[in-house]
PDB file of C-alpha atoms in Angstrom:
ATOM      1  CA  PRO F  86      -2.923  -2.240  17.370  1.00  0.00           C
ATOM      2  CA  GLY F  87      -3.486   0.798  15.211  1.00  0.00           C
ATOM      3  CA  LYS F  88      -0.880   3.487  14.555  1.00  0.00           C
ATOM      4  CA  LEU F  89      -1.979   7.006  15.443  1.00  0.00           C
ATOM      5  CA  ARG F  90      -0.155  10.298  15.853  1.00  0.00           C
ATOM      6  CA  LEU F  91       0.804  10.567  19.516  1.00  0.00           C
ATOM      7  CA  MET F  92       0.245  14.272  20.140  1.00  0.00           C
ATOM      8  CA  TYR F  93      -2.932  14.832  18.089  1.00  0.00           C
ATOM      9  CA  GLU F  94      -4.818  11.541  18.235  1.00  0.00           C
ATOM     10  CA  ALA F  95      -3.466   9.038  20.770  1.00  0.00           C
ATOM     11  CA  ASN F  96      -2.959  11.339  23.778  1.00  0.00           C
ATOM     12  CA  PRO F  97      -6.388  13.035  23.642  1.00  0.00           C
ATOM     13  CA  MET F  98      -8.211   9.710  23.230  1.00  0.00           C
ATOM     14  CA  ALA F  99      -6.095   8.060  25.940  1.00  0.00           C
ATOM     15  CA  PHE F 100      -6.920  10.895  28.328  1.00  0.00           C
ATOM     16  CA  LEU F 101     -10.664  10.565  27.696  1.00  0.00           C
ATOM     17  CA  VAL F 102     -10.661   6.771  27.960  1.00  0.00           C
ATOM     18  CA  GLU F 103      -8.671   6.795  31.214  1.00  0.00           C
ATOM     19  CA  GLN F 104     -10.927   9.482  32.710  1.00  0.00           C
ATOM     20  CA  ALA F 105     -13.891   7.217  31.910  1.00  0.00           C
ATOM     21  CA  GLY F 106     -12.271   4.327  33.807  1.00  0.00           C
ATOM     22  CA  GLY F 107     -10.641   2.517  30.891  1.00  0.00           C
ATOM     23  CA  ALA F 108      -7.037   2.022  29.871  1.00  0.00           C
ATOM     24  CA  ALA F 109      -4.830   3.112  26.978  1.00  0.00           C
ATOM     25  CA  THR F 110      -1.495   1.532  26.095  1.00  0.00           C
ATOM     26  CA  ASN F 111       0.865   0.941  23.216  1.00  0.00           C
ATOM     27  CA  GLY F 112       1.334  -2.644  24.351  1.00  0.00           C
ATOM     28  CA  GLN F 113       4.303  -1.777  26.549  1.00  0.00           C
ATOM     29  CA  GLN F 114       3.401   1.363  28.491  1.00  0.00           C
ATOM     30  CA  ARG F 115       0.563   3.823  29.073  1.00  0.00           C
ATOM     31  CA  ILE F 116       0.015   6.160  26.125  1.00  0.00           C
ATOM     32  CA  LEU F 117       0.114   9.171  28.461  1.00  0.00           C
ATOM     33  CA  ASP F 118       3.577   8.085  29.698  1.00  0.00           C
ATOM     34  CA  VAL F 119       5.122   7.979  26.194  1.00  0.00           C
ATOM     35  CA  GLU F 120       7.682  10.776  25.755  1.00  0.00           C
ATOM     36  CA  PRO F 121       7.369  12.274  22.253  1.00  0.00           C
ATOM     37  CA  THR F 122      10.556  12.308  20.189  1.00  0.00           C
ATOM     38  CA  LYS F 123       9.073  13.887  17.037  1.00  0.00           C
ATOM     39  CA  LEU F 124       6.138  16.199  16.388  1.00  0.00           C
ATOM     40  CA  HIS F 125       4.263  13.711  14.190  1.00  0.00           C
ATOM     41  CA  GLN F 126       5.425  10.549  15.987  1.00  0.00           C
ATOM     42  CA  ARG F 127       3.122   7.568  15.483  1.00  0.00           C
ATOM     43  CA  VAL F 128       2.440   4.974  18.169  1.00  0.00           C
ATOM     44  CA  SER F 129       0.530   1.731  18.464  1.00  0.00           C
ATOM     45  CA  VAL F 130      -2.717   2.249  20.343  1.00  0.00           C
ATOM     46  CA  ILE F 131      -4.868  -0.126  22.360  1.00  0.00           C
ATOM     47  CA  LEU F 132      -7.913   1.540  23.957  1.00  0.00           C
ATOM     48  CA  GLY F 133     -10.780   0.070  25.948  1.00  0.00           C
ATOM     49  CA  SER F 134     -11.867  -1.245  29.311  1.00  0.00           C
ATOM     50  CA  LYS F 135      -9.070  -2.097  31.734  1.00  0.00           C
ATOM     51  CA  ASN F 136      -9.793  -5.830  31.494  1.00  0.00           C
ATOM     52  CA  GLU F 137      -9.772  -5.891  27.690  1.00  0.00           C
ATOM     53  CA  VAL F 138      -6.618  -3.786  27.404  1.00  0.00           C
ATOM     54  CA  GLU F 139      -4.811  -5.983  29.948  1.00  0.00           C
ATOM     55  CA  ARG F 140      -5.856  -9.096  27.998  1.00  0.00           C
ATOM     56  CA  VAL F 141      -4.635  -7.717  24.656  1.00  0.00           C
ATOM     57  CA  THR F 142      -1.368  -6.537  26.250  1.00  0.00           C
ATOM     58  CA  ARG F 143      -0.835 -10.000  27.734  1.00  0.00           C
ATOM     59  CA  TYR F 144      -1.407 -11.594  24.292  1.00  0.00           C
ATOM     60  CA  HIS F 145       1.218  -9.324  22.741  1.00  0.00           C
ATOM     61  CA  GLN F 146       3.727 -10.016  25.526  1.00  0.00           C
ATOM     62  CA  GLU F 147       3.221 -13.793  25.203  1.00  0.00           C
ATOM     63  CA  ASP F 148       3.642 -13.582  21.425  1.00  0.00           C
ATOM     64  CA  ALA F 149       6.835 -11.526  21.795  1.00  0.00           C
ATOM     65  CA  ALA F 150       8.215 -14.077  24.278  1.00  0.00           C
ATOM     66  CA  LYS F 151       7.675 -16.889  21.736  1.00  0.00           C
ATOM     67  CA  ALA F 152       9.569 -15.034  18.997  1.00  0.00           C
TER      68      ALA F 152
END
């Protein structure tokens, strides 16, 4: 997943993608549900169709469980 600034890059793109029927996550929660802690906070970003985002999220969760 890429690292983008939450307030200026990730949130606007997540809003557009979700309005178009897709999904946006950081691998753990929806981008739009992330509470900013700093003005220029960076977050991991996974954007795309709901099916693709769910698949990538599942891969990351399985990998984290192995570690």
